[in-house]
Amino acid sequence: MRKITYAQATLEALQEEFRRDKRVIHMSNDIPPELREEFGEERVRLTPIAESAFVGAATGAAGSGFISVVDLRMATFGFVAMDQMVNQLAKITYMFGGQARFPVLLRMSIGAGIHMAAQHSISPYAMYMNVPGLKIITPATPYDIKGLLKTAVRDPNPVICFEHSLLAPLEGEVPDGEYTLPLGEADVKRKGSDVTIVAISKMLHDALAVAGEMEKRGVSVEVIDPRSLVPLDINTIKKSVAKTGRFVVVDEACRTCGAAAEILARVTEDEDIFRKLKSTPRRVCGLDVPIPYSPPMEDYVIPDRAKIRAAVEKVVGSQA
Amino acid sequence: MRKITYAQATLEALQEEFRRDKRVIHMSNDIPPELREEFGEERVRLTPIAESAFVGAATGAAGSGFISVVDLRMATFGFVAMDQMVNQLAKITYMFGGQARFPVLLRMSIGAGIHMAAQHSISPYAMYMNVPGLKIITPATPYDIKGLLKTAVRDPNPVICFEHSLLAPLEGEVPDGEYTLPLGEADVKRKGSDVTIVAISKMLHDALAVAGEMEKRGVSVEVIDPRSLVPLDINTIKKSVAKTGRFVVVDEACRTCGAAAEILARVTEDEDIFRKLKSTPRRVCGLDVPIPYSPPMEDYVIPDRAKIRAAVEKVVGSQA
Amino acid sequence: MAIDNAELIRMYRTMLTIRRFEERASKEFRGGSVPGLVHSYIGQEAIAVGVCFNLRKDDRMVSNHRGHGHLISKGADIRRMMAEIYGKRTGYCKGKGGSMHIADFSIGILGANGIVAAGLPIATGAALAAHLEGGDRIAAVFFGDGACQEGEFQESLNLASIWKLPIIFVCENNQYGVNTHYQYAIAGGSIPRRARAYNLPVRTVDGNDVVAVYEAAREVVARTRTHVGPYFLEFKTYRWYPHFESDAIPDLRPREEIAAWKKKDPIKRLAKRLLKEGVATARELEAINEEVLGRIDEAVKYAVESPLPRPEDALEDVYSTQGIS
Amino acid sequence: MAIDNAELIRMYRTMLTIRRFEERASKEFRGGSVPGLVHSYIGQEAIAVGVCFNLRKDDRMVSNHRGHGHLISKGADIRRMMAEIYGKRTGYCKGKGGSMHIADFSIGILGANGIVAAGLPIATGAALAAHLEGGDRIAAVFFGDGACQEGEFQESLNLASIWKLPIIFVCENNQYGVNTHYQYAIAGGSIPRRARAYNLPVRTVDGNDVVAVYEAAREVVARTRTHVGPYFLEFKTYRWYPHFESDAIPDLRPREEIAAWKKKDPIKRLAKRLLKEGVATARELEAINEEVLGRIDEAVKYAVESPLPRPEDALEDVYSTQGIS
Ligand SMILES: Cc1ncc(C[n+]2csc(CCOP(=O)(O)OP(=O)(O)O)c2C)c(N)n1
Ligand SMILES: Cc1ncc(C[n+]2csc(CCOP(=O)(O)OP(=O)(O)O)c2C)c(N)n1
Ligand SMILES: [Mg+2]
Ligand SMILES: [Mg+2]
């Protein structure tokens, strides 16, 4: 199969959906040149630096029959439009009793490791998970982002796609033809029998690397990418934990009230799973500090393979 | 001891701190009349409806030697100032390497049960817990709010106080003299030996009522109010769970990525506690839907005594 | 161009419908039959009516927290509005929205909003849709002087202006945001000046004179249908009631000021004109009042007799299930 | 009132310091010794220098993402700046902030900011502090044309205006926010018009003429010290380099435009004047350049030789431990 980058897969998804449906429009502070060229300045609109206005406009256009795609660029720029996302867009379908649909795809980049300090290195998806009414995806491979983005554009609801900056150049197999992936379906990226790791976004790749290492040491690790955090496919995760009895969740975002806390809670509050747990479930998360600029500190506060490995060793206990 | 309301206790705390320290200033869309009268229009400032501007101004004034108190009124009005809270105020001490301190107290009211629908009935503290750099308190009694607010005003860091609207008329004992309460100290509101309930904000009172009922049925319930969510006094909670072996956390806010998820995760990921758990820990939370307006639906989506009771019965199992 | 008599009578009836609706909603709230709270539109009726009577059903309109008048003027069914305020299943939003969040997308009402100024970007998006559709539809958004203080106000005017969107920004300057006078909160004290800075043409009109409102709106709507860009209308007016029905916030506005403005009652003013110009007799006007009161009663009856939502209905509508293609 | 020669020379030296600092920072970034990214101030040096040379050490200043020039002009130590950009423990922020987040509170620099327009409310608060202190201190905030598009811009101008705060809003209109021209993004195309709408007095000045900047700032600073209210200064200028050092975003501005503006080099312009007026000789100017280059080398050496932070240092400074009373 052909290999393309995560960034290319993203672009292809949008191009295909723009071709498929004339109602799709795009707004951003920067013009994506390929989209602009093919679809023109009416559909691919350059916005002022006024995120509240254009996120709100995306909502209004969506409620009036269009399909809005908004690229906010870095997640840190989203906070100035927070009310429009969490108080308007997330609630508007519900408040009005489902009268209208609001197909809006919001894209934001996330992640540390780029040495851009506290404001520009964040992964704030948990803040949005705490807001009912939004759907949230965190694709980690070219194949997944293409399929999920295409579905997101066709969803009659707001979807936020969080894309780790460091994934953009990542290559992966993507079929030539049309395909879509459902939201709310976790993907077992590697089968295993001793430990379940759930890993979000870029952490998937680190988790897979650790799984590879552990195999050599006789520990069989199952690695699951939830891909979509809302809706969350907790059943696939539970099935895995029921089998392995050991559980680690890995998330680059900071720990407190993060996605990892939620996944851990959902797994352990299930009576059946709780009984099957052979060891204490663990989180491997970013530390609860703003992301520092200087690499030695930055590396220290975000999870890496060593930390994932240590957690796996802990849950496996004497076995490893 | 004299009894005063939660609202009165709040006012007293501010009055005393305004008297104690001339650097304390107040900004809000509405003028608190008692403060305005006693401390004048320079210190007690009426703002335009421009939350970003006055939250940011509070930060700038605090970084310039003042102590800012901002009453945002309902938490729903905070989202238009989100960047100033989570990207500026929360990070400014850290980003600049601790050069300056930013004593800012932000107050917001929370909570459903007031029939004000999806925007005005929220309890979004978990979103702020996910942001390192903020301190977060959720006092539930007149005594606690007075002591905690006074400490918050004296803290050299941003503190957000979330106050449930329905608590304002609640009466409770408050001593006459000066006292303060430390942030980060949970309070065991009722001693018990069979089950630990951690209950946040207004839910405390419902949990206490359930504990009373359960006692008659021979189940001894310990009820803990964390009072401060960041820093969180997890040790007091763990000590209790180590003793009771059974654990329920009650939070009106919606479930996904809420404070309850975090507390549950911190309790269960402790190896020692995990081993001592006699039954599956449980969350009793608001459902993951925007708060509906009409009372039958509103009641349905937020926790009540029946739901707390059911959870306690579950964790106690055949014993109850 | 004169307004024809039938239209004047329709405007009178609609203003009176708003007035009676609000009086009744306030009464029911104060009496405890209505949950939540109600922001009364009384005193401002001429604005919603004068503007919305120039809008077509397929024009899109966005409202704010003080929205009942806007909805009624755009053609909403007062029975379903009242049912919503009562929190009933037959309400516009199945009881999910309440007074502050009523919408009727079928007639272009994109909804009221509890966040000051948050409707402006949404309306700008509705205007963007109209622009992209390429017809002559337009959008209109109602907001108060208080909304002119929020950043979203400026951002929306700017966006609509540079994209030349077909939208009318309707500022109901009732002079206060809760108890704060706009002369305190708005630097320079002029809202039109602010709008002009974003390159919008502006007109300020007496918001208590429905004929003046109607005529200004007629011209502005016609212009906006040609998609030459946005327009800003400021209407000077006053709200008679406290900020909302509930004593949680006292009304601190000067009593004499309130009394003086009540003398400028937009409904009495139109009535006088109708009588003077022989468009209607006192008896005819009284008949309209009776008819309106009857319809309000009927709406309340409808609301009262409608079933409450089932608790589990709360779980629906978090996401739309409407197919998109 | 003429500017004395020594002051002119100091300004020249500072502008050149900024230029050389930025050239070096960019080079080091491109060479991989500096992490993160760098927004170069080259081309705009006259503005920071002309304004900050009128500020006192105890005046408060807030900067933005393109902040190096502002910091140097306000008196920051280039060694500690360079060390911060290198992510070293001796940097201003102990390596926690990097290029986009440098501050020096001891000389009134309240910090740079990565969020467009977010510094304006903070600076407004600094001005509120000055107002409450009651002395003659003032605040100044630097921002670009892009920031004039955000809601916080308007909210801050409005707040400063109604509270008559001693603050100078310094708009560096380099005509682009990344690749977007302000004539596209700013309805009406005039930033001063926008500021006037909030009742601020405004002056537009050639931002590439440090003497003009200095003289305008001198008057405006003197006025602002009397606490009569805010002032708005727009400086027309141009940035020479791409939006930031990194090829992540291409520079789409017309090449001829860039070339034309490079001819308006503010440093060459001042040099010409100094030579023409006999304030300095070519040799003296070259000596200044040598001296500046020496100091930049020294700063880089300091940065390179300074220790990196320990990983665990990341855990400090989340909260301040400075006592408050
Ligand atoms: C962002 C935000 N801040 C504060 C409020 C509280 N609030 C509700 S209505 C209102 C006053 C609005 O004044 P105006 O826009 O003039 O409308 P009016 O009530 O006069 O019709 C305020 C401050 C809010 N709803 N949203
Ligand atoms: C709220 C927000 N949106 C977008 C960005 C991304 N961004 C960084 S700088 C910039 C352009 C700013 O332009 P201007 O204010 O004119 O400053 P200049 O770069 O020209 O000096 C943008 C869009 C941001 N930092 N913050
Ligand atoms: Mg008003
Ligand atoms: Mg610029």
PDB file of N, CA and C in Angstrom, chain A residues 76 79-80 82 87-88 91 94-95 118-119 127 129-130 132 254-258 261-262 264-266 268-269 271 274 280-283 288-290 292, chain B residues 76 79 82-83 87-88 91 94-95 118-119 127 129-130 132 254-258 261-262 264 266 268-269 271 274 280-283 288-290 292:
ATOM      1  N   THR A  76      -3.740  26.180  21.892  1.00  0.00           N
ATOM      2  CA  THR A  76      -3.633  27.337  22.796  1.00  0.00           C
ATOM      3  C   THR A  76      -4.405  28.552  22.283  1.00  0.00           C
ATOM      4  N   PHE A  79      -8.531  29.132  23.398  1.00  0.00           N
ATOM      5  CA  PHE A  79      -9.133  29.645  24.633  1.00  0.00           C
ATOM      6  C   PHE A  79      -9.837  30.979  24.447  1.00  0.00           C
ATOM      7  N   VAL A  80      -9.381  31.786  23.495  1.00  0.00           N
ATOM      8  CA  VAL A  80     -10.080  33.059  23.277  1.00  0.00           C
ATOM      9  C   VAL A  80     -11.437  32.829  22.614  1.00  0.00           C
ATOM     10  N   MET A  82     -13.308  30.145  23.633  1.00  0.00           N
ATOM     11  CA  MET A  82     -13.828  29.066  24.480  1.00  0.00           C
ATOM     12  C   MET A  82     -15.337  29.130  24.628  1.00  0.00           C
ATOM     13  N   ASN A  87     -19.853  26.786  25.299  1.00  0.00           N
ATOM     14  CA  ASN A  87     -21.144  27.286  25.791  1.00  0.00           C
ATOM     15  C   ASN A  87     -22.161  27.434  24.668  1.00  0.00           C
ATOM     16  N   GLN A  88     -21.669  27.568  23.454  1.00  0.00           N
ATOM     17  CA  GLN A  88     -22.580  27.752  22.324  1.00  0.00           C
ATOM     18  C   GLN A  88     -22.634  26.450  21.504  1.00  0.00           C
ATOM     19  N   LYS A  91     -23.673  23.182  23.113  1.00  0.00           N
ATOM     20  CA  LYS A  91     -24.986  23.114  23.762  1.00  0.00           C
ATOM     21  C   LYS A  91     -26.144  23.457  22.845  1.00  0.00           C
ATOM     22  N   TYR A  94     -28.726  20.782  21.888  1.00  0.00           N
ATOM     23  CA  TYR A  94     -29.507  20.349  23.050  1.00  0.00           C
ATOM     24  C   TYR A  94     -30.477  21.421  23.536  1.00  0.00           C
ATOM     25  N   MET A  95     -29.959  22.623  23.732  1.00  0.00           N
ATOM     26  CA  MET A  95     -30.789  23.706  24.279  1.00  0.00           C
ATOM     27  C   MET A  95     -32.033  23.939  23.450  1.00  0.00           C
ATOM     28  N   ALA A 118       4.948  27.102  27.867  1.00  0.00           N
ATOM     29  CA  ALA A 118       3.695  26.759  28.550  1.00  0.00           C
ATOM     30  C   ALA A 118       2.429  26.994  27.733  1.00  0.00           C
ATOM     31  N   GLN A 119       2.428  28.063  26.944  1.00  0.00           N
ATOM     32  CA  GLN A 119       1.191  28.348  26.230  1.00  0.00           C
ATOM     33  C   GLN A 119       1.025  27.464  24.990  1.00  0.00           C
ATOM     34  N   MET A 127     -10.306  19.183  28.933  1.00  0.00           N
ATOM     35  CA  MET A 127     -11.205  20.304  29.233  1.00  0.00           C
ATOM     36  C   MET A 127     -12.452  20.227  28.359  1.00  0.00           C
ATOM     37  N   MET A 129     -13.532  17.363  26.941  1.00  0.00           N
ATOM     38  CA  MET A 129     -14.255  16.133  27.279  1.00  0.00           C
ATOM     39  C   MET A 129     -15.238  16.383  28.416  1.00  0.00           C
ATOM     40  N   ASN A 130     -14.920  17.351  29.258  1.00  0.00           N
ATOM     41  CA  ASN A 130     -15.789  17.697  30.386  1.00  0.00           C
ATOM     42  C   ASN A 130     -17.025  18.484  29.947  1.00  0.00           C
ATOM     43  N   PRO A 132     -20.311  18.196  27.793  1.00  0.00           N
ATOM     44  CA  PRO A 132     -21.182  17.331  26.997  1.00  0.00           C
ATOM     45  C   PRO A 132     -21.632  18.046  25.726  1.00  0.00           C
ATOM     46  N   CYS A 254      -1.566  16.737  31.004  1.00  0.00           N
ATOM     47  CA  CYS A 254      -1.295  16.684  32.436  1.00  0.00           C
ATOM     48  C   CYS A 254      -2.324  15.802  33.120  1.00  0.00           C
ATOM     49  N   ARG A 255      -1.949  15.360  34.300  1.00  0.00           N
ATOM     50  CA  ARG A 255      -2.637  14.253  34.937  1.00  0.00           C
ATOM     51  C   ARG A 255      -4.019  14.621  35.489  1.00  0.00           C
ATOM     52  N   THR A 256      -4.079  15.730  36.222  1.00  0.00           N
ATOM     53  CA  THR A 256      -5.298  15.980  36.991  1.00  0.00           C
ATOM     54  C   THR A 256      -6.503  16.227  36.091  1.00  0.00           C
ATOM     55  N   CYS A 257      -7.515  15.407  36.302  1.00  0.00           N
ATOM     56  CA  CYS A 257      -8.755  15.475  35.525  1.00  0.00           C
ATOM     57  C   CYS A 257      -8.514  15.271  34.031  1.00  0.00           C
ATOM     58  N   GLY A 258      -7.502  14.519  33.710  1.00  0.00           N
ATOM     59  CA  GLY A 258      -7.220  14.246  32.307  1.00  0.00           C
ATOM     60  C   GLY A 258      -8.027  13.087  31.758  1.00  0.00           C
ATOM     61  N   ALA A 261      -7.477   9.865  33.658  1.00  0.00           N
ATOM     62  CA  ALA A 261      -8.264   9.684  34.887  1.00  0.00           C
ATOM     63  C   ALA A 261      -9.620   9.085  34.540  1.00  0.00           C
ATOM     64  N   GLU A 262     -10.206   9.605  33.481  1.00  0.00           N
ATOM     65  CA  GLU A 262     -11.529   9.124  33.089  1.00  0.00           C
ATOM     66  C   GLU A 262     -11.475   7.667  32.651  1.00  0.00           C
ATOM     67  N   LEU A 264      -9.236   5.428  33.414  1.00  0.00           N
ATOM     68  CA  LEU A 264      -8.957   4.602  34.577  1.00  0.00           C
ATOM     69  C   LEU A 264     -10.227   4.415  35.417  1.00  0.00           C
ATOM     70  N   ALA A 265     -10.958   5.516  35.607  1.00  0.00           N
ATOM     71  CA  ALA A 265     -12.170   5.421  36.428  1.00  0.00           C
ATOM     72  C   ALA A 265     -13.189   4.483  35.788  1.00  0.00           C
ATOM     73  N   ARG A 266     -13.369   4.611  34.476  1.00  0.00           N
ATOM     74  CA  ARG A 266     -14.380   3.768  33.821  1.00  0.00           C
ATOM     75  C   ARG A 266     -14.014   2.293  33.877  1.00  0.00           C
ATOM     76  N   THR A 268     -12.039   0.859  36.292  1.00  0.00           N
ATOM     77  CA  THR A 268     -12.072   0.293  37.648  1.00  0.00           C
ATOM     78  C   THR A 268     -13.459   0.301  38.267  1.00  0.00           C
ATOM     79  N   GLU A 269     -14.334   1.220  37.830  1.00  0.00           N
ATOM     80  CA  GLU A 269     -15.650   1.248  38.469  1.00  0.00           C
ATOM     81  C   GLU A 269     -16.569   0.153  37.900  1.00  0.00           C
ATOM     82  N   GLU A 271     -17.613  -3.412  37.981  1.00  0.00           N
ATOM     83  CA  GLU A 271     -17.445  -4.427  39.030  1.00  0.00           C
ATOM     84  C   GLU A 271     -16.729  -5.670  38.508  1.00  0.00           C
ATOM     85  N   PHE A 274     -13.111  -4.803  37.819  1.00  0.00           N
ATOM     86  CA  PHE A 274     -12.432  -4.562  39.096  1.00  0.00           C
ATOM     87  C   PHE A 274     -12.011  -5.887  39.721  1.00  0.00           C
ATOM     88  N   THR A 280      -2.638  -3.073  40.600  1.00  0.00           N
ATOM     89  CA  THR A 280      -3.136  -1.698  40.624  1.00  0.00           C
ATOM     90  C   THR A 280      -3.022  -1.067  39.241  1.00  0.00           C
ATOM     91  N   PRO A 281      -4.098  -0.512  38.750  1.00  0.00           N
ATOM     92  CA  PRO A 281      -4.013   0.172  37.450  1.00  0.00           C
ATOM     93  C   PRO A 281      -3.178   1.444  37.588  1.00  0.00           C
ATOM     94  N   ARG A 282      -2.552   1.849  36.495  1.00  0.00           N
ATOM     95  CA  ARG A 282      -1.637   2.998  36.581  1.00  0.00           C
ATOM     96  C   ARG A 282      -1.850   3.993  35.446  1.00  0.00           C
ATOM     97  N   ARG A 283      -1.596   5.232  35.802  1.00  0.00           N
ATOM     98  CA  ARG A 283      -1.560   6.295  34.781  1.00  0.00           C
ATOM     99  C   ARG A 283      -0.117   6.708  34.528  1.00  0.00           C
ATOM    100  N   ASP A 288       1.760  17.696  36.511  1.00  0.00           N
ATOM    101  CA  ASP A 288       0.863  18.844  36.656  1.00  0.00           C
ATOM    102  C   ASP A 288       1.619  20.155  36.788  1.00  0.00           C
ATOM    103  N   VAL A 289       2.354  20.475  35.750  1.00  0.00           N
ATOM    104  CA  VAL A 289       3.040  21.769  35.706  1.00  0.00           C
ATOM    105  C   VAL A 289       2.838  22.331  34.297  1.00  0.00           C
ATOM    106  N   PRO A 290       2.893  23.653  34.164  1.00  0.00           N
ATOM    107  CA  PRO A 290       2.887  24.205  32.809  1.00  0.00           C
ATOM    108  C   PRO A 290       4.103  23.651  32.072  1.00  0.00           C
ATOM    109  N   PRO A 292       7.489  23.520  30.547  1.00  0.00           N
ATOM    110  CA  PRO A 292       8.631  24.437  30.528  1.00  0.00           C
ATOM    111  C   PRO A 292       9.296  24.425  29.153  1.00  0.00           C
TER     112      PRO A 292
ATOM    113  N   THR B  76     -20.549  30.370  34.085  1.00  0.00           N
ATOM    114  CA  THR B  76     -20.763  30.385  32.635  1.00  0.00           C
ATOM    115  C   THR B  76     -20.219  31.657  31.982  1.00  0.00           C
ATOM    116  N   PHE B  79     -16.173  31.784  30.534  1.00  0.00           N
ATOM    117  CA  PHE B  79     -15.566  31.253  29.306  1.00  0.00           C
ATOM    118  C   PHE B  79     -15.081  32.342  28.364  1.00  0.00           C
ATOM    119  N   MET B  82     -11.581  32.958  29.268  1.00  0.00           N
ATOM    120  CA  MET B  82     -10.849  31.714  29.517  1.00  0.00           C
ATOM    121  C   MET B  82      -9.358  31.868  29.266  1.00  0.00           C
ATOM    122  N   ASP B  83      -8.990  32.500  28.172  1.00  0.00           N
ATOM    123  CA  ASP B  83      -7.565  32.628  27.904  1.00  0.00           C
ATOM    124  C   ASP B  83      -6.858  33.365  29.036  1.00  0.00           C
ATOM    125  N   ASN B  87      -4.502  30.560  30.303  1.00  0.00           N
ATOM    126  CA  ASN B  87      -3.273  30.693  29.511  1.00  0.00           C
ATOM    127  C   ASN B  87      -2.371  31.799  30.051  1.00  0.00           C
ATOM    128  N   GLN B  88      -2.973  32.739  30.757  1.00  0.00           N
ATOM    129  CA  GLN B  88      -2.180  33.846  31.290  1.00  0.00           C
ATOM    130  C   GLN B  88      -1.995  33.658  32.795  1.00  0.00           C
ATOM    131  N   LYS B  91      -0.366  30.544  34.191  1.00  0.00           N
ATOM    132  CA  LYS B  91       0.991  30.204  33.745  1.00  0.00           C
ATOM    133  C   LYS B  91       2.018  31.295  33.979  1.00  0.00           C
ATOM    134  N   TYR B  94       4.905  30.742  36.463  1.00  0.00           N
ATOM    135  CA  TYR B  94       5.823  29.693  35.997  1.00  0.00           C
ATOM    136  C   TYR B  94       6.646  30.142  34.794  1.00  0.00           C
ATOM    137  N   MET B  95       5.977  30.673  33.790  1.00  0.00           N
ATOM    138  CA  MET B  95       6.669  31.052  32.554  1.00  0.00           C
ATOM    139  C   MET B  95       7.804  32.021  32.821  1.00  0.00           C
ATOM    140  N   ALA B 118     -28.834  25.069  30.172  1.00  0.00           N
ATOM    141  CA  ALA B 118     -27.503  24.520  29.909  1.00  0.00           C
ATOM    142  C   ALA B 118     -26.348  25.485  30.162  1.00  0.00           C
ATOM    143  N   GLN B 119     -26.557  26.757  29.856  1.00  0.00           N
ATOM    144  CA  GLN B 119     -25.426  27.673  30.012  1.00  0.00           C
ATOM    145  C   GLN B 119     -25.215  28.085  31.469  1.00  0.00           C
ATOM    146  N   MET B 127     -12.520  21.582  34.481  1.00  0.00           N
ATOM    147  CA  MET B 127     -11.780  22.183  33.373  1.00  0.00           C
ATOM    148  C   MET B 127     -10.600  23.000  33.898  1.00  0.00           C
ATOM    149  N   MET B 129      -9.209  22.445  36.900  1.00  0.00           N
ATOM    150  CA  MET B 129      -8.283  21.525  37.578  1.00  0.00           C
ATOM    151  C   MET B 129      -7.273  20.957  36.592  1.00  0.00           C
ATOM    152  N   ASN B 130      -7.671  20.885  35.342  1.00  0.00           N
ATOM    153  CA  ASN B 130      -6.798  20.359  34.295  1.00  0.00           C
ATOM    154  C   ASN B 130      -5.715  21.373  33.881  1.00  0.00           C
ATOM    155  N   PRO B 132      -2.595  23.337  35.251  1.00  0.00           N
ATOM    156  CA  PRO B 132      -1.658  23.541  36.352  1.00  0.00           C
ATOM    157  C   PRO B 132      -1.412  25.035  36.596  1.00  0.00           C
ATOM    158  N   CYS B 254     -20.634  17.147  35.645  1.00  0.00           N
ATOM    159  CA  CYS B 254     -20.793  15.979  34.782  1.00  0.00           C
ATOM    160  C   CYS B 254     -19.589  15.060  34.942  1.00  0.00           C
ATOM    161  N   ARG B 255     -19.806  13.823  34.551  1.00  0.00           N
ATOM    162  CA  ARG B 255     -18.919  12.746  34.937  1.00  0.00           C
ATOM    163  C   ARG B 255     -17.579  12.765  34.216  1.00  0.00           C
ATOM    164  N   THR B 256     -17.628  12.901  32.893  1.00  0.00           N
ATOM    165  CA  THR B 256     -16.408  12.660  32.119  1.00  0.00           C
ATOM    166  C   THR B 256     -15.320  13.685  32.420  1.00  0.00           C
ATOM    167  N   CYS B 257     -14.184  13.163  32.826  1.00  0.00           N
ATOM    168  CA  CYS B 257     -13.030  13.995  33.196  1.00  0.00           C
ATOM    169  C   CYS B 257     -13.343  14.968  34.326  1.00  0.00           C
ATOM    170  N   GLY B 258     -14.249  14.587  35.183  1.00  0.00           N
ATOM    171  CA  GLY B 258     -14.584  15.446  36.310  1.00  0.00           C
ATOM    172  C   GLY B 258     -13.663  15.251  37.498  1.00  0.00           C
ATOM    173  N   ALA B 261     -13.586  11.706  38.786  1.00  0.00           N
ATOM    174  CA  ALA B 261     -12.700  10.771  38.091  1.00  0.00           C
ATOM    175  C   ALA B 261     -11.296  10.875  38.676  1.00  0.00           C
ATOM    176  N   GLU B 262     -10.858  12.090  38.906  1.00  0.00           N
ATOM    177  CA  GLU B 262      -9.519  12.287  39.420  1.00  0.00           C
ATOM    178  C   GLU B 262      -9.383  11.698  40.825  1.00  0.00           C
ATOM    179  N   LEU B 264     -11.204   9.384  42.221  1.00  0.00           N
ATOM    180  CA  LEU B 264     -11.270   7.921  42.131  1.00  0.00           C
ATOM    181  C   LEU B 264      -9.930   7.361  41.643  1.00  0.00           C
ATOM    182  N   ARG B 266      -6.928   8.684  41.870  1.00  0.00           N
ATOM    183  CA  ARG B 266      -5.849   8.802  42.858  1.00  0.00           C
ATOM    184  C   ARG B 266      -5.990   7.778  43.980  1.00  0.00           C
ATOM    185  N   THR B 268      -7.533   4.743  43.664  1.00  0.00           N
ATOM    186  CA  THR B 268      -7.321   3.353  43.236  1.00  0.00           C
ATOM    187  C   THR B 268      -5.916   3.100  42.724  1.00  0.00           C
ATOM    188  N   GLU B 269      -5.225   4.141  42.248  1.00  0.00           N
ATOM    189  CA  GLU B 269      -3.882   3.873  41.724  1.00  0.00           C
ATOM    190  C   GLU B 269      -2.854   3.761  42.855  1.00  0.00           C
ATOM    191  N   GLU B 271      -1.275   1.620  45.452  1.00  0.00           N
ATOM    192  CA  GLU B 271      -1.228   0.163  45.578  1.00  0.00           C
ATOM    193  C   GLU B 271      -1.778  -0.332  46.899  1.00  0.00           C
ATOM    194  N   PHE B 274      -5.510   0.185  46.964  1.00  0.00           N
ATOM    195  CA  PHE B 274      -6.127  -0.737  46.003  1.00  0.00           C
ATOM    196  C   PHE B 274      -6.304  -2.118  46.639  1.00  0.00           C
ATOM    197  N   THR B 280     -15.902  -2.429  44.581  1.00  0.00           N
ATOM    198  CA  THR B 280     -15.613  -1.515  43.483  1.00  0.00           C
ATOM    199  C   THR B 280     -15.927  -0.075  43.901  1.00  0.00           C
ATOM    200  N   PRO B 281     -14.979   0.814  43.709  1.00  0.00           N
ATOM    201  CA  PRO B 281     -15.266   2.220  44.021  1.00  0.00           C
ATOM    202  C   PRO B 281     -16.272   2.792  43.031  1.00  0.00           C
ATOM    203  N   ARG B 282     -17.025   3.772  43.458  1.00  0.00           N
ATOM    204  CA  ARG B 282     -18.092   4.294  42.599  1.00  0.00           C
ATOM    205  C   ARG B 282     -18.112   5.814  42.540  1.00  0.00           C
ATOM    206  N   ARG B 283     -18.544   6.283  41.369  1.00  0.00           N
ATOM    207  CA  ARG B 283     -18.800   7.721  41.221  1.00  0.00           C
ATOM    208  C   ARG B 283     -20.301   7.967  41.164  1.00  0.00           C
ATOM    209  N   ASP B 288     -23.662  13.059  31.626  1.00  0.00           N
ATOM    210  CA  ASP B 288     -22.941  13.794  30.579  1.00  0.00           C
ATOM    211  C   ASP B 288     -23.885  14.392  29.547  1.00  0.00           C
ATOM    212  N   VAL B 289     -24.726  15.277  30.018  1.00  0.00           N
ATOM    213  CA  VAL B 289     -25.609  16.015  29.105  1.00  0.00           C
ATOM    214  C   VAL B 289     -25.588  17.479  29.555  1.00  0.00           C
ATOM    215  N   PRO B 290     -25.850  18.397  28.637  1.00  0.00           N
ATOM    216  CA  PRO B 290     -26.010  19.784  29.089  1.00  0.00           C
ATOM    217  C   PRO B 290     -27.183  19.811  30.070  1.00  0.00           C
ATOM    218  N   PRO B 292     -30.607  20.391  31.379  1.00  0.00           N
ATOM    219  CA  PRO B 292     -31.874  20.811  30.779  1.00  0.00           C
ATOM    220  C   PRO B 292     -32.632  21.758  31.714  1.00  0.00           C
TER     221      PRO B 292
END
